[in-house]
């Protein structure tokens, strides 16, 4: 088990993954539940909703992505897209879907009108923290992970397929599986340009 700093430093985007797992499904479920329970949110709003898809349910998601894109891109462009989906995302063991509950956000906007414009932004901050936490914990468990954004193109089909509430807004899709290869070297901008310290 890595320290948090080690796990964050090691976290990367993996695009070549397999449908294998080094841990049980229950352990994967516990990672998701731990994050949803413990990640903070503005006003303790707890707006994030998460769906874990494994096995055939995982494959359904990526078939939805392909079916949706097939209708809106050229035949030639779709060939490349289909190959990418099949080898990078659908090839994995599972997917985590991240949603934000719009009803909760709207209720907070009514209750605290001074911050009306901020609540949707803070909601996205909450989602981002969930994404980072689950991504890091999945990778620490031996998975290769990436974060995808086929929303809003697939939103209606996803809501319908799994009978989810219509007020859940899809934010991101996170496929994961055992990595086939290490990612390339990561480039870092100078910290002096990104951090300012005053004493």
mmCIF file of C-alpha atoms in Angstrom:
data_model
loop_
_atom_site.group_PDB
_atom_site.id
_atom_site.type_symbol
_atom_site.label_atom_id
_atom_site.label_comp_id
_atom_site.label_asym_id
_atom_site.label_seq_id
_atom_site.Cartn_x
_atom_site.Cartn_y
_atom_site.Cartn_z
ATOM 1 C CA UNK A 1 0.000 0.000 0.000
ATOM 2 C CA UNK A 2 1.469 3.351 -1.071
ATOM 3 C CA UNK A 3 1.427 6.512 0.988
ATOM 4 C CA UNK A 4 -0.993 9.132 -0.307
ATOM 5 C CA UNK A 5 1.875 11.189 -1.751
ATOM 6 C CA UNK A 6 3.306 8.150 -3.526
ATOM 7 C CA UNK A 7 -0.087 7.157 -4.921
ATOM 8 C CA UNK A 8 -0.772 10.668 -6.220
ATOM 9 C CA UNK A 9 2.664 10.865 -7.837
ATOM 10 C CA UNK A 10 2.129 7.501 -9.528
ATOM 11 C CA UNK A 11 -1.382 8.282 -10.802
ATOM 12 C CA UNK A 12 -1.456 8.508 -14.598
ATOM 13 C CA UNK A 13 -3.759 7.938 -17.579
ATOM 14 C CA UNK A 14 -3.590 4.358 -18.877
ATOM 15 C CA UNK A 15 -5.139 3.651 -22.269
ATOM 16 C CA UNK A 16 -4.011 0.054 -22.855
ATOM 17 C CA UNK A 17 -5.913 -2.063 -20.323
ATOM 18 C CA UNK A 18 -7.368 -5.563 -20.015
ATOM 19 C CA UNK A 19 -10.550 -6.995 -18.513
ATOM 20 C CA UNK A 20 -8.659 -8.536 -15.596
ATOM 21 C CA UNK A 21 -8.578 -7.569 -11.913
ATOM 22 C CA UNK A 22 -6.139 -8.219 -9.078
ATOM 23 C CA UNK A 23 -8.803 -7.574 -6.426
ATOM 24 C CA UNK A 24 -12.350 -8.762 -5.829
ATOM 25 C CA UNK A 25 -15.444 -6.934 -7.007
ATOM 26 C CA UNK A 26 -16.295 -6.293 -3.366
ATOM 27 C CA UNK A 27 -12.971 -4.522 -2.894
ATOM 28 C CA UNK A 28 -13.677 -2.358 -5.942
ATOM 29 C CA UNK A 29 -17.117 -1.528 -4.526
ATOM 30 C CA UNK A 30 -15.513 -0.586 -1.216
ATOM 31 C CA UNK A 31 -13.152 1.846 -2.962
ATOM 32 C CA UNK A 32 -16.121 3.621 -4.554
ATOM 33 C CA UNK A 33 -18.179 3.652 -1.357
ATOM 34 C CA UNK A 34 -15.234 4.898 0.721
ATOM 35 C CA UNK A 35 -14.749 7.867 -1.616
ATOM 36 C CA UNK A 36 -18.439 8.753 -1.769
ATOM 37 C CA UNK A 37 -18.684 8.635 2.028
ATOM 38 C CA UNK A 38 -15.527 10.577 2.861
ATOM 39 C CA UNK A 39 -14.879 13.139 0.114
ATOM 40 C CA UNK A 40 -15.890 16.673 1.205
ATOM 41 C CA UNK A 41 -18.454 18.893 -0.502
ATOM 42 C CA UNK A 42 -19.474 22.539 -0.208
ATOM 43 C CA UNK A 43 -22.089 23.041 2.554
ATOM 44 C CA UNK A 44 -21.840 19.242 3.076
ATOM 45 C CA UNK A 45 -24.135 19.069 0.060
ATOM 46 C CA UNK A 46 -23.040 15.536 -0.953
ATOM 47 C CA UNK A 47 -24.124 16.140 -4.538
ATOM 48 C CA UNK A 48 -22.002 13.450 -6.195
ATOM 49 C CA UNK A 49 -23.648 10.247 -7.424
ATOM 50 C CA UNK A 50 -21.573 7.318 -8.658
ATOM 51 C CA UNK A 51 -22.471 4.257 -10.739
ATOM 52 C CA UNK A 52 -20.074 1.295 -10.895
ATOM 53 C CA UNK A 53 -20.369 -0.892 -13.982
ATOM 54 C CA UNK A 54 -18.697 -4.304 -14.118
ATOM 55 C CA UNK A 55 -18.752 -7.165 -16.611
ATOM 56 C CA UNK A 56 -21.519 -6.990 -19.211
ATOM 57 C CA UNK A 57 -22.803 -3.720 -17.725
ATOM 58 C CA UNK A 58 -19.402 -2.133 -18.421
ATOM 59 C CA UNK A 59 -19.571 -3.322 -22.036
ATOM 60 C CA UNK A 60 -23.078 -1.875 -22.391
ATOM 61 C CA UNK A 61 -21.715 1.586 -21.630
ATOM 62 C CA UNK A 62 -19.130 1.472 -24.379
ATOM 63 C CA UNK A 63 -21.626 0.040 -26.850
ATOM 64 C CA UNK A 64 -23.803 3.069 -26.076
ATOM 65 C CA UNK A 65 -20.815 5.314 -26.792
ATOM 66 C CA UNK A 66 -20.174 3.593 -30.132
ATOM 67 C CA UNK A 67 -23.847 3.557 -31.143
ATOM 68 C CA UNK A 68 -24.132 7.265 -30.343
ATOM 69 C CA UNK A 69 -20.994 8.303 -32.178
ATOM 70 C CA UNK A 70 -21.794 6.141 -35.205
ATOM 71 C CA UNK A 71 -24.806 8.373 -35.849
ATOM 72 C CA UNK A 72 -22.948 11.687 -35.753
ATOM 73 C CA UNK A 73 -19.478 11.147 -37.258
ATOM 74 C CA UNK A 74 -18.409 10.122 -40.739
ATOM 75 C CA UNK A 75 -17.919 6.439 -41.512
ATOM 76 C CA UNK A 76 -14.176 6.970 -41.897
ATOM 77 C CA UNK A 77 -13.854 8.873 -38.616
ATOM 78 C CA UNK A 78 -15.935 6.274 -36.824
ATOM 79 C CA UNK A 79 -13.483 3.500 -37.687
ATOM 80 C CA UNK A 80 -10.756 5.237 -35.682
ATOM 81 C CA UNK A 81 -13.185 6.044 -32.872
ATOM 82 C CA UNK A 82 -14.446 2.465 -32.688
ATOM 83 C CA UNK A 83 -10.893 1.122 -32.511
ATOM 84 C CA UNK A 84 -10.032 3.554 -29.704
ATOM 85 C CA UNK A 85 -13.125 2.635 -27.698
ATOM 86 C CA UNK A 86 -12.640 -1.108 -28.206
ATOM 87 C CA UNK A 87 -8.948 -1.192 -27.305
ATOM 88 C CA UNK A 88 -8.723 1.532 -24.661
ATOM 89 C CA UNK A 89 -12.026 1.664 -22.784
ATOM 90 C CA UNK A 90 -14.309 -1.293 -23.520
ATOM 91 C CA UNK A 91 -11.309 -3.614 -23.118
ATOM 92 C CA UNK A 92 -11.185 -2.813 -19.391
ATOM 93 C CA UNK A 93 -12.636 -4.585 -16.371
ATOM 94 C CA UNK A 94 -15.143 -1.921 -15.421
ATOM 95 C CA UNK A 95 -16.183 1.711 -15.537
ATOM 96 C CA UNK A 96 -17.115 4.286 -12.941
ATOM 97 C CA UNK A 97 -19.700 6.884 -13.951
ATOM 98 C CA UNK A 98 -19.730 10.211 -12.115
ATOM 99 C CA UNK A 99 -22.912 12.259 -11.827
ATOM 100 C CA UNK A 100 -23.992 15.381 -9.963
ATOM 101 C CA UNK A 101 -27.494 15.661 -8.531
ATOM 102 C CA UNK A 102 -28.965 18.859 -9.998
ATOM 103 C CA UNK A 103 -31.894 18.829 -7.573
ATOM 104 C CA UNK A 104 -29.587 19.226 -4.577
ATOM 105 C CA UNK A 105 -27.735 22.040 -6.331
ATOM 106 C CA UNK A 106 -30.978 23.840 -7.162
ATOM 107 C CA UNK A 107 -32.238 23.500 -3.582
ATOM 108 C CA UNK A 108 -29.038 25.092 -2.296
ATOM 109 C CA UNK A 109 -29.380 27.920 -4.827
ATOM 110 C CA UNK A 110 -32.830 28.680 -3.450
ATOM 111 C CA UNK A 111 -31.730 28.388 0.177
ATOM 112 C CA UNK A 112 -28.623 30.545 -0.242
ATOM 113 C CA UNK A 113 -29.323 33.029 -3.089
ATOM 114 C CA UNK A 114 -26.117 34.980 -2.362
ATOM 115 C CA UNK A 115 -24.146 31.998 -3.700
ATOM 116 C CA UNK A 116 -26.619 31.109 -6.468
ATOM 117 C CA UNK A 117 -24.051 31.203 -9.264
ATOM 118 C CA UNK A 118 -21.403 29.372 -7.243
ATOM 119 C CA UNK A 119 -23.241 26.170 -6.350
ATOM 120 C CA UNK A 120 -22.953 24.572 -9.828
ATOM 121 C CA UNK A 121 -19.219 25.359 -9.780
ATOM 122 C CA UNK A 122 -18.769 23.966 -6.278
ATOM 123 C CA UNK A 123 -20.699 20.879 -7.362
ATOM 124 C CA UNK A 124 -18.124 20.288 -10.104
ATOM 125 C CA UNK A 125 -15.341 20.730 -7.543
ATOM 126 C CA UNK A 126 -16.930 17.980 -5.468
ATOM 127 C CA UNK A 127 -17.132 15.690 -8.482
ATOM 128 C CA UNK A 128 -13.486 16.358 -9.328
ATOM 129 C CA UNK A 129 -12.398 15.347 -5.821
ATOM 130 C CA UNK A 130 -14.352 12.092 -6.117
ATOM 131 C CA UNK A 131 -12.762 11.423 -9.497
ATOM 132 C CA UNK A 132 -9.240 11.966 -8.195
ATOM 133 C CA UNK A 133 -9.815 9.865 -5.081
ATOM 134 C CA UNK A 134 -11.310 6.884 -6.905
ATOM 135 C CA UNK A 135 -8.758 7.140 -9.735
ATOM 136 C CA UNK A 136 -5.867 7.150 -7.259
ATOM 137 C CA UNK A 137 -7.233 4.298 -5.146
ATOM 138 C CA UNK A 138 -8.001 2.136 -8.196
ATOM 139 C CA UNK A 139 -4.495 2.666 -9.519
ATOM 140 C CA UNK A 140 -3.009 1.917 -6.107
ATOM 141 C CA UNK A 141 -4.923 -1.395 -6.252
ATOM 142 C CA UNK A 142 -3.144 -2.279 -9.499
ATOM 143 C CA UNK A 143 -5.475 -0.906 -12.165
ATOM 144 C CA UNK A 144 -4.729 1.295 -15.124
ATOM 145 C CA UNK A 145 -7.296 4.106 -15.259
ATOM 146 C CA UNK A 146 -8.276 7.027 -17.474
ATOM 147 C CA UNK A 147 -11.002 9.673 -17.407
ATOM 148 C CA UNK A 148 -13.305 10.171 -20.392
ATOM 149 C CA UNK A 149 -16.016 12.682 -21.285
ATOM 150 C CA UNK A 150 -18.555 11.420 -23.800
ATOM 151 C CA UNK A 151 -21.235 13.439 -22.053
ATOM 152 C CA UNK A 152 -23.544 15.100 -22.949
ATOM 153 C CA UNK A 153 -23.789 12.966 -26.104
ATOM 154 C CA UNK A 154 -24.593 9.768 -24.194
ATOM 155 C CA UNK A 155 -26.504 11.233 -21.239
ATOM 156 C CA UNK A 156 -30.053 10.292 -22.239
ATOM 157 C CA UNK A 157 -29.107 6.765 -23.289
ATOM 158 C CA UNK A 158 -27.199 6.157 -20.050
ATOM 159 C CA UNK A 159 -30.041 7.443 -17.879
ATOM 160 C CA UNK A 160 -32.502 5.235 -19.770
ATOM 161 C CA UNK A 161 -30.343 2.095 -19.799
ATOM 162 C CA UNK A 162 -29.834 1.982 -16.047
ATOM 163 C CA UNK A 163 -33.078 3.651 -14.970
ATOM 164 C CA UNK A 164 -31.291 6.515 -13.242
ATOM 165 C CA UNK A 165 -32.988 9.714 -12.028
ATOM 166 C CA UNK A 166 -33.258 12.358 -14.743
ATOM 167 C CA UNK A 167 -31.875 14.986 -12.360
ATOM 168 C CA UNK A 168 -28.517 13.163 -12.303
ATOM 169 C CA UNK A 169 -26.128 15.009 -14.614
ATOM 170 C CA UNK A 170 -23.375 12.866 -16.138
ATOM 171 C CA UNK A 171 -19.939 14.410 -15.609
ATOM 172 C CA UNK A 172 -17.345 11.787 -16.556
ATOM 173 C CA UNK A 173 -16.670 8.133 -17.329
ATOM 174 C CA UNK A 174 -13.705 6.259 -15.822
ATOM 175 C CA UNK A 175 -12.745 2.930 -17.452
ATOM 176 C CA UNK A 176 -10.244 0.749 -15.593
ATOM 177 C CA UNK A 177 -8.441 -2.569 -15.993
ATOM 178 C CA UNK A 178 -5.055 -4.180 -15.542
ATOM 179 C CA UNK A 179 -2.571 -2.094 -17.579
ATOM 180 C CA UNK A 180 -0.809 -3.634 -20.558
ATOM 181 C CA UNK A 181 1.924 -1.006 -20.719
ATOM 182 C CA UNK A 182 3.265 1.951 -18.817
ATOM 183 C CA UNK A 183 2.237 5.461 -19.922
ATOM 184 C CA UNK A 184 4.769 7.796 -21.521
ATOM 185 C CA UNK A 185 6.858 10.277 -19.622
ATOM 186 C CA UNK A 186 4.867 13.119 -18.088
ATOM 187 C CA UNK A 187 5.915 16.713 -18.697
ATOM 188 C CA UNK A 188 5.755 19.238 -15.863
ATOM 189 C CA UNK A 189 5.693 23.017 -16.168
ATOM 190 C CA UNK A 190 7.943 24.943 -13.817
ATOM 191 C CA UNK A 191 6.499 25.097 -10.314
ATOM 192 C CA UNK A 192 7.791 28.659 -9.972
ATOM 193 C CA UNK A 193 5.248 29.640 -12.631
ATOM 194 C CA UNK A 194 2.409 27.840 -10.850
ATOM 195 C CA UNK A 195 2.985 28.385 -7.134
ATOM 196 C CA UNK A 196 3.599 31.614 -5.244
ATOM 197 C CA UNK A 197 4.708 31.561 -1.610
ATOM 198 C CA UNK A 198 4.710 34.530 0.734
ATOM 199 C CA UNK A 199 6.290 34.426 4.218
#
